XYZ file of C-alpha atoms in Angstrom:
516
model
C 48.681 62.722 153.816
C 46.331 60.618 151.238
C 42.651 62.634 150.358
C 42.023 61.560 147.428
C 39.519 59.214 146.413
C 39.487 57.290 142.952
C 37.121 59.417 140.507
C 35.658 57.954 136.929
C 37.175 59.145 133.996
C 36.525 62.453 132.563
C 33.961 62.362 130.033
C 33.528 65.947 128.728
C 35.004 67.518 125.708
C 37.242 70.458 126.657
C 35.615 73.661 125.596
C 38.300 73.777 122.617
C 36.721 70.977 121.144
C 33.212 72.060 121.190
C 34.953 75.060 119.657
C 36.104 73.623 116.941
C 33.240 71.128 116.446
C 31.542 74.298 116.192
C 33.825 75.744 113.518
C 34.596 73.181 111.467
C 30.970 71.226 110.835
C 28.429 74.079 112.113
C 26.251 72.071 109.720
C 26.759 68.103 111.171
C 23.368 69.854 113.181
C 21.560 69.290 109.723
C 23.866 66.099 108.498
C 20.429 64.150 108.787
C 19.100 65.318 105.943
C 17.370 62.586 104.498
C 15.986 61.257 107.294
C 13.808 64.882 108.414
C 10.045 63.815 109.562
C 10.407 60.456 109.011
C 10.903 61.515 105.604
C 12.328 59.695 102.353
C 15.491 61.089 100.910
C 13.684 62.105 97.865
C 10.842 63.706 97.131
C 9.181 62.267 94.078
C 7.796 65.254 91.505
C 4.551 64.704 92.477
C 4.638 65.130 96.248
C 6.890 67.763 95.626
C 4.285 69.546 94.094
C 2.042 69.568 96.481
C 4.918 71.030 99.519
C 5.878 73.610 96.604
C 1.573 74.745 95.685
C 0.629 74.503 100.008
C 4.599 75.498 101.682
C 6.300 77.660 99.057
C 3.867 79.376 97.478
C 6.475 79.145 94.032
C 3.671 78.106 91.643
C 5.490 79.400 88.635
C 8.055 76.624 89.152
C 5.880 74.468 90.338
C 4.069 74.891 86.635
C 7.706 75.063 84.976
C 9.790 72.776 86.833
C 12.438 72.952 83.958
C 12.288 76.715 84.777
C 15.746 77.961 86.062
C 14.353 81.080 86.305
C 11.758 80.031 88.560
C 13.937 77.967 90.743
C 16.304 81.079 91.491
C 13.062 82.580 92.627
C 12.231 80.095 94.983
C 15.572 79.741 96.443
C 14.773 83.719 97.337
C 11.901 83.213 98.385
C 12.824 80.604 100.962
C 16.116 82.398 102.390
C 13.667 85.634 102.539
C 11.040 83.641 105.069
C 8.339 84.473 102.593
C 7.478 80.854 101.754
C 4.073 80.955 103.537
C 5.293 78.523 106.532
C 7.327 76.108 105.093
C 9.479 74.373 107.318
C 13.120 73.929 107.625
C 12.450 70.239 106.892
C 10.875 71.104 103.127
C 13.559 74.065 103.038
C 15.981 70.912 103.320
C 14.802 68.647 100.193
C 13.659 71.559 98.426
C 17.676 72.330 98.100
C 18.160 68.532 97.945
C 16.421 68.189 94.910
C 17.785 71.688 93.343
C 21.400 69.860 94.052
C 20.918 66.676 92.312
C 19.303 67.832 89.531
C 20.907 71.143 89.051
C 23.502 72.377 91.435
C 24.860 75.419 89.177
C 21.989 77.160 90.305
C 23.204 77.656 93.939
C 26.464 79.631 92.380
C 24.039 81.681 90.092
C 21.730 82.712 92.754
C 24.404 83.315 95.178
C 26.281 85.693 92.642
C 23.347 87.413 91.551
C 21.984 88.104 95.558
C 24.897 87.560 98.078
C 27.626 89.783 97.346
C 26.244 92.857 99.079
C 24.184 90.986 101.537
C 27.053 88.072 103.376
C 27.612 90.190 106.732
C 24.105 90.515 107.261
C 22.802 87.507 106.648
C 26.110 85.427 108.442
C 24.245 84.305 110.966
C 20.771 83.574 109.101
C 19.969 79.975 109.601
C 17.744 79.674 106.515
C 20.669 81.717 104.487
C 23.181 78.930 106.233
C 20.941 76.244 104.686
C 21.336 76.827 101.677
C 25.437 77.681 101.554
C 25.323 73.625 103.318
C 23.895 72.191 100.167
C 25.915 75.071 97.737
C 28.719 73.330 99.370
C 27.744 70.045 99.549
C 26.423 69.861 95.767
C 29.037 72.164 94.319
C 32.133 72.304 96.200
C 34.041 73.985 93.296
C 31.953 76.483 92.751
C 31.319 77.349 96.085
C 35.192 77.517 97.036
C 35.805 80.270 94.219
C 33.085 82.128 95.565
C 35.284 82.331 99.011
C 38.265 82.566 97.865
C 37.200 84.996 94.897
C 34.799 87.547 96.571
C 36.458 90.552 98.013
C 37.788 90.510 101.606
C 35.027 93.404 102.778
C 32.344 91.131 101.815
C 33.867 87.650 103.480
C 35.196 89.299 106.311
C 35.079 86.774 109.516
C 33.055 84.810 107.720
C 35.381 83.027 105.688
C 36.083 80.389 108.482
C 32.766 79.255 108.662
C 32.406 78.995 104.758
C 35.154 77.042 104.839
C 34.331 74.244 107.107
C 30.975 74.008 105.201
C 33.040 72.698 102.003
C 34.271 70.050 104.038
C 31.168 69.348 105.868
C 29.940 66.239 103.458
C 32.561 63.883 103.076
C 31.844 60.233 102.738
C 34.235 58.256 101.106
C 38.434 58.370 100.449
C 37.212 59.659 96.986
C 35.757 62.317 98.692
C 39.139 63.206 101.138
C 41.254 63.344 98.100
C 38.706 65.787 96.076
C 38.568 67.838 98.777
C 42.572 67.976 99.626
C 42.888 68.669 95.820
C 40.340 71.316 96.376
C 42.154 72.790 98.936
C 45.571 72.537 97.418
C 44.337 73.907 94.048
C 43.217 77.717 96.110
C 45.854 77.551 98.122
C 47.424 80.441 97.339
C 44.648 82.293 98.085
C 43.706 81.607 101.483
C 45.685 82.714 104.668
C 47.204 80.626 106.967
C 44.446 80.524 109.555
C 41.944 79.691 106.384
C 44.506 77.106 105.443
C 44.466 75.976 109.257
C 40.326 75.876 109.527
C 40.342 74.316 106.130
C 42.092 71.355 107.275
C 40.878 70.977 110.391
C 37.504 70.803 108.766
C 38.917 67.988 106.451
C 40.268 65.768 109.437
C 36.677 66.451 110.970
C 34.986 65.366 108.706
C 37.244 62.456 107.443
C 38.236 61.276 111.299
C 35.819 57.994 111.191
C 35.887 57.106 107.518
C 39.881 56.931 107.312
C 41.093 58.066 110.427
C 44.911 57.570 109.422
C 44.534 59.558 106.299
C 43.020 62.624 109.232
C 46.118 61.528 110.834
C 48.023 62.887 108.115
C 46.051 65.898 107.332
C 46.286 67.326 111.014
C 50.529 66.443 110.288
C 50.323 69.687 108.053
C 49.528 71.891 110.587
C 52.126 73.163 112.963
C 50.768 72.348 116.493
C 48.137 74.664 118.263
C 45.442 73.879 120.721
C 42.917 73.231 118.366
C 44.722 70.722 116.451
C 45.141 68.811 120.387
C 41.997 67.159 120.962
C 40.650 66.853 117.363
C 43.690 64.809 117.035
C 42.077 62.787 120.435
C 39.234 62.656 118.027
C 41.396 60.909 115.140
C 42.902 58.689 117.374
C 39.815 57.426 118.798
C 38.725 56.521 115.635
C 41.711 54.598 114.950
C 41.740 52.918 117.971
C 37.862 51.999 117.295
C 38.529 50.301 114.476
C 41.445 47.745 115.508
C 39.406 46.945 118.296
C 36.308 45.615 115.592
C 39.109 44.353 113.482
C 38.197 46.696 110.551
C 42.140 47.600 111.098
C 45.442 47.003 112.348
C 46.604 49.276 114.893
C 48.136 52.339 113.258
C 52.039 51.126 112.603
C 52.862 54.481 113.283
C 52.057 54.650 117.054
C 55.623 53.708 118.166
C 56.410 57.171 116.571
C 54.258 59.603 117.695
C 55.976 62.740 118.782
C 55.424 63.796 122.676
C 52.653 66.038 122.225
C 50.536 63.314 119.862
C 51.127 60.745 122.192
C 49.447 63.564 125.084
C 46.867 64.219 122.813
C 45.402 60.300 122.074
C 45.821 59.689 125.844
C 43.632 62.495 127.207
C 40.897 62.286 125.107
C 38.184 60.891 126.502
C 38.377 56.810 126.756
C 40.796 56.522 124.459
C 43.404 54.926 126.651
C 40.702 52.615 127.644
C 40.576 51.455 124.270
C 44.509 51.648 123.652
C 44.544 48.856 126.806
C 42.330 46.845 125.906
C 44.212 46.523 122.538
C 47.547 45.498 124.487
C 47.973 46.720 127.820
C 51.809 47.506 126.924
C 50.646 50.227 124.411
C 49.256 52.671 127.475
C 52.572 52.538 129.113
C 54.555 53.034 126.114
C 52.875 56.041 125.375
C 52.895 58.081 128.329
C 56.924 57.203 128.776
C 56.981 59.388 125.974
C 55.643 62.075 127.887
C 58.044 64.194 130.787
C 55.812 64.318 133.767
C 54.686 67.527 134.550
C 51.590 69.646 136.638
C 49.813 70.560 133.076
C 49.432 66.784 132.568
C 49.452 65.389 135.674
C 45.521 64.450 135.243
C 46.450 62.382 132.544
C 49.196 60.326 133.833
C 46.420 59.923 137.096
C 43.637 59.100 134.555
C 45.618 56.146 132.739
C 47.550 54.789 135.435
C 44.234 54.226 137.742
C 43.158 52.346 134.458
C 46.045 50.647 133.906
C 46.870 49.768 137.807
C 43.598 46.997 137.233
C 45.196 45.211 134.307
C 48.562 45.412 135.009
C 49.522 45.919 138.822
C 53.621 45.528 138.119
C 53.558 47.767 135.252
C 51.975 50.346 136.361
C 53.872 50.643 139.581
C 58.138 49.884 138.057
C 56.487 52.583 135.787
C 55.569 55.145 138.330
C 59.465 53.507 140.159
C 60.761 55.464 137.090
C 59.827 58.261 137.605
C 62.100 61.269 139.060
C 61.060 61.496 142.658
C 59.134 64.473 142.449
C 55.924 65.797 144.384
C 53.332 65.318 141.658
C 54.830 61.726 141.177
C 53.986 61.064 145.435
C 50.818 62.006 144.063
C 49.836 60.218 141.079
C 51.491 56.982 143.615
C 48.602 57.984 145.967
C 46.046 58.149 143.474
C 46.382 54.840 141.857
C 47.034 53.516 144.834
C 43.693 54.326 146.346
C 42.219 53.095 143.022
C 43.320 49.831 143.016
C 42.467 48.830 147.182
C 38.866 51.125 146.407
C 38.526 48.776 143.138
C 40.199 45.252 144.209
C 40.681 45.228 147.716
C 40.671 41.257 147.317
C 43.907 39.780 148.232
C 45.301 43.099 148.422
C 49.027 42.740 149.689
C 49.633 39.179 146.987
C 48.885 42.095 144.671
C 51.106 44.812 145.643
C 54.373 42.239 147.226
C 56.405 42.724 144.333
C 56.251 46.165 144.202
C 59.708 48.452 143.773
C 61.043 49.621 147.356
C 61.226 53.104 146.880
C 57.681 53.671 146.655
C 56.189 50.390 148.945
C 55.360 52.072 152.054
C 53.641 55.216 149.950
C 51.336 52.362 147.774
C 50.857 50.350 150.755
C 48.615 53.645 152.274
C 47.877 53.917 149.448
C 46.000 50.987 148.985
C 44.861 50.574 153.090
C 43.298 54.739 151.998
C 41.124 53.073 149.843
C 40.033 49.967 150.692
C 39.079 51.492 153.625
C 36.528 53.957 151.982
C 34.613 50.297 151.974
C 35.755 48.421 154.285
C 37.455 49.453 157.172
C 37.506 45.680 159.654
C 38.697 44.324 155.972
C 41.794 46.916 156.275
C 42.574 46.643 159.612
C 42.496 42.318 159.542
C 45.153 43.025 156.160
C 47.242 44.966 158.334
C 47.859 42.195 161.656
C 49.673 40.511 158.086
C 52.494 43.092 158.429
C 54.855 44.216 160.178
C 56.852 47.076 161.265
C 57.160 50.055 159.347
C 54.858 48.685 156.673
C 52.456 47.503 158.985
C 52.247 51.290 160.572
C 51.728 52.929 156.403
C 48.884 50.459 156.207
C 47.099 51.348 159.305
C 47.872 55.361 158.815
C 46.425 55.271 154.859
C 43.007 52.730 156.404
C 42.244 55.318 159.144
C 42.669 58.490 157.005
C 40.622 56.701 154.454
C 38.057 55.786 156.864
C 38.047 59.302 158.916
C 35.873 61.094 156.731
C 32.752 58.464 156.382
C 33.122 57.144 160.206
C 34.974 59.697 162.747
C 33.684 58.826 165.996
C 34.514 54.538 165.101
C 38.149 55.692 163.323
C 38.844 57.600 166.592
C 37.776 54.579 168.616
C 40.422 52.598 166.894
C 43.034 55.091 166.955
C 42.658 55.109 170.665
C 42.625 51.085 171.311
C 45.595 51.114 169.007
C 47.811 54.328 171.081
C 46.928 52.229 174.150
C 47.995 48.605 173.229
C 51.481 50.618 171.914
C 51.217 47.931 169.270
C 52.554 50.266 166.696
C 53.374 54.094 166.144
C 51.802 56.417 164.552
C 52.160 59.284 162.886
C 50.959 62.548 164.054
C 49.534 63.642 161.303
C 46.677 60.798 161.604
C 45.602 61.937 165.124
C 45.294 65.391 163.787
C 43.178 64.736 160.523
C 41.070 62.267 162.509
C 40.761 65.312 164.931
C 40.111 67.667 162.542
C 37.025 66.016 161.049
C 35.295 64.300 164.240
C 35.653 68.347 165.642
C 33.769 68.721 162.402
C 30.787 65.909 163.117
C 30.639 66.036 166.578
C 33.168 68.508 168.849
C 32.142 67.929 171.637
C 32.616 64.091 171.858
C 35.422 64.753 170.053
C 37.279 67.014 172.216
C 36.765 64.335 175.441
C 38.129 61.692 173.710
C 41.443 64.188 172.354
C 41.771 65.031 176.122
C 41.656 61.130 176.955
C 44.841 60.751 174.558
C 48.064 61.201 176.736
C 51.218 62.996 175.671
C 51.933 64.324 171.791
C 49.323 62.539 170.603
C 46.586 63.755 172.626
C 47.389 67.372 171.770
C 48.034 66.861 168.235
C 44.138 64.838 168.022
C 42.712 68.411 170.086
C 44.654 70.417 167.640
C 42.714 68.759 164.879
C 39.241 68.879 166.760
C 39.960 72.703 167.358
C 40.480 73.205 163.513
C 37.948 71.171 162.890
C 35.295 73.096 165.385
C 36.918 76.869 164.314
C 35.843 75.818 160.786
C 31.947 74.971 161.607
C 31.282 77.039 164.877
C 33.887 79.101 165.747
C 31.113 81.350 168.603
C 30.414 77.733 169.518
C 33.934 76.424 170.339
C 35.011 80.224 172.177
C 31.427 79.426 174.303
C 32.610 75.760 175.810
C 36.791 77.209 175.702
C 35.169 79.756 178.204
C 34.383 76.937 180.334
C 37.175 74.421 180.646
C 40.095 74.182 183.778
C 43.508 74.581 182.460
C 45.283 71.869 181.080
C 48.175 71.718 178.154
C 44.972 70.195 175.329
C 43.219 73.658 176.566
C 46.709 75.703 175.574
C 46.609 74.281 172.747
C 42.665 74.952 171.623
C 43.479 78.379 172.173
C 46.263 78.922 170.221
C 44.322 77.528 167.418
C 41.466 79.877 168.107
C 44.428 82.961 168.335
C 45.967 81.738 165.230
C 42.483 82.013 163.550
C 41.362 85.406 164.531
C 44.897 87.399 164.651
C 44.248 87.950 160.845
C 40.812 88.653 160.987
C 39.857 90.212 164.848
C 43.232 91.109 166.317
C 41.014 92.555 169.160
C 39.546 89.172 169.967
C 42.867 87.396 169.354
C 44.587 89.779 172.495
C 41.747 88.468 173.998
C 42.433 84.952 173.579
C 46.182 85.519 173.993
C 45.182 86.888 177.877
C 43.281 84.551 178.344
C 46.145 81.821 177.540
C 48.382 83.407 179.840
C 45.947 82.929 182.824
C 45.601 79.590 182.055
C 49.288 78.620 181.976
């Protein structure tokens, strides 16, 4: 049964990616250092003197700007929160100037003041801002503090600190320096900390040199943290290729199954890939074994691909091993095609492989009928035999949720003309929806149908009515004359009640015997 509607591509990041972005780019939210409050990148001496005198309360440093001790005192005043109303933006500019003039002061102040307060200050915003500028302007000194501080002082903090080390990558030269810095200190770090550092470096390098970022990630064993970040790196590679900045990564043909899945599952990567070369999405999907865990990725990629290349999409689906999840994907992709491109729909699917032809026709009709039932019915007249049956069944199921009364009318006329066989599941499903919306009218419709079709329709009506108003349904049954359709309706009520209300179920069993 077709029960899916075309859905838009997922645009949300998963929770793992959000966690990574927090972990490896915890200071990115502070990155607009030079734009805060629409003020200039650096503050002139005169302006800075004014800010200092009025906001920092550190006149001793203002009077002797070359006095390192005054600068150190000012750092302590700001971090302690005693800065007489200093804003976060002013604090950033203060640290920015120190970084430009004398970055060694960051390490000096840290050594003098921090070790015993490390854990207490870990989540303090002012302290974290200090660390961000320390990491930015004196990366070697910052790394030294990380790897040489006693474990008891750095417990549960080294991961955050490592992410800061690699948060200010600006060019290829920075990437090389950062990699060398990590290599230099690698013996002092745990495997987990090395991984965090690599993730942070790759995240920062992604937009600058995505190929280098990809290689950095490949140095780490595959894990759930790398997957979404790798997808982000591939996104940058694809964007660069689309803009003509760089050619598409040559090693795209050599991606592992996991890398292929990471690329295709991240945001709009599959769409970008198809825009570059419509064959590439299919090629990467062929690297991946279809499972229940990745079926959504297949659906999303192929729903986009089918609007670009129908034959390629359905040839690929035909090549997949027959399975329930393959059928679900065929259904979803076909519905998307019918919903989004109903023009010349039969010509679009005329070359669909025979083994999936009827499934595709059913799905396409479902999608088309979601917008235009009459158009779908006209298309069905161009078909014969089982293909017409499949198309009509799809159209009726597709429209039933929108207008069950009109769908029931069409279904009734088809039965009267006896032009084509319609599967019993269609009568059940249309009856169910009709029974939810207009139960009395639906029951009357079902009882007018002959034979098995009428009984299936009544079974569906009963299910829908029970879901919406079981008491009203029971009252209606009490007033009905004996008939095969009423017997079917009572049987549905017994099935519903036998586990939740055995006494009532037994009453309706007796009622059913009397009716028979």
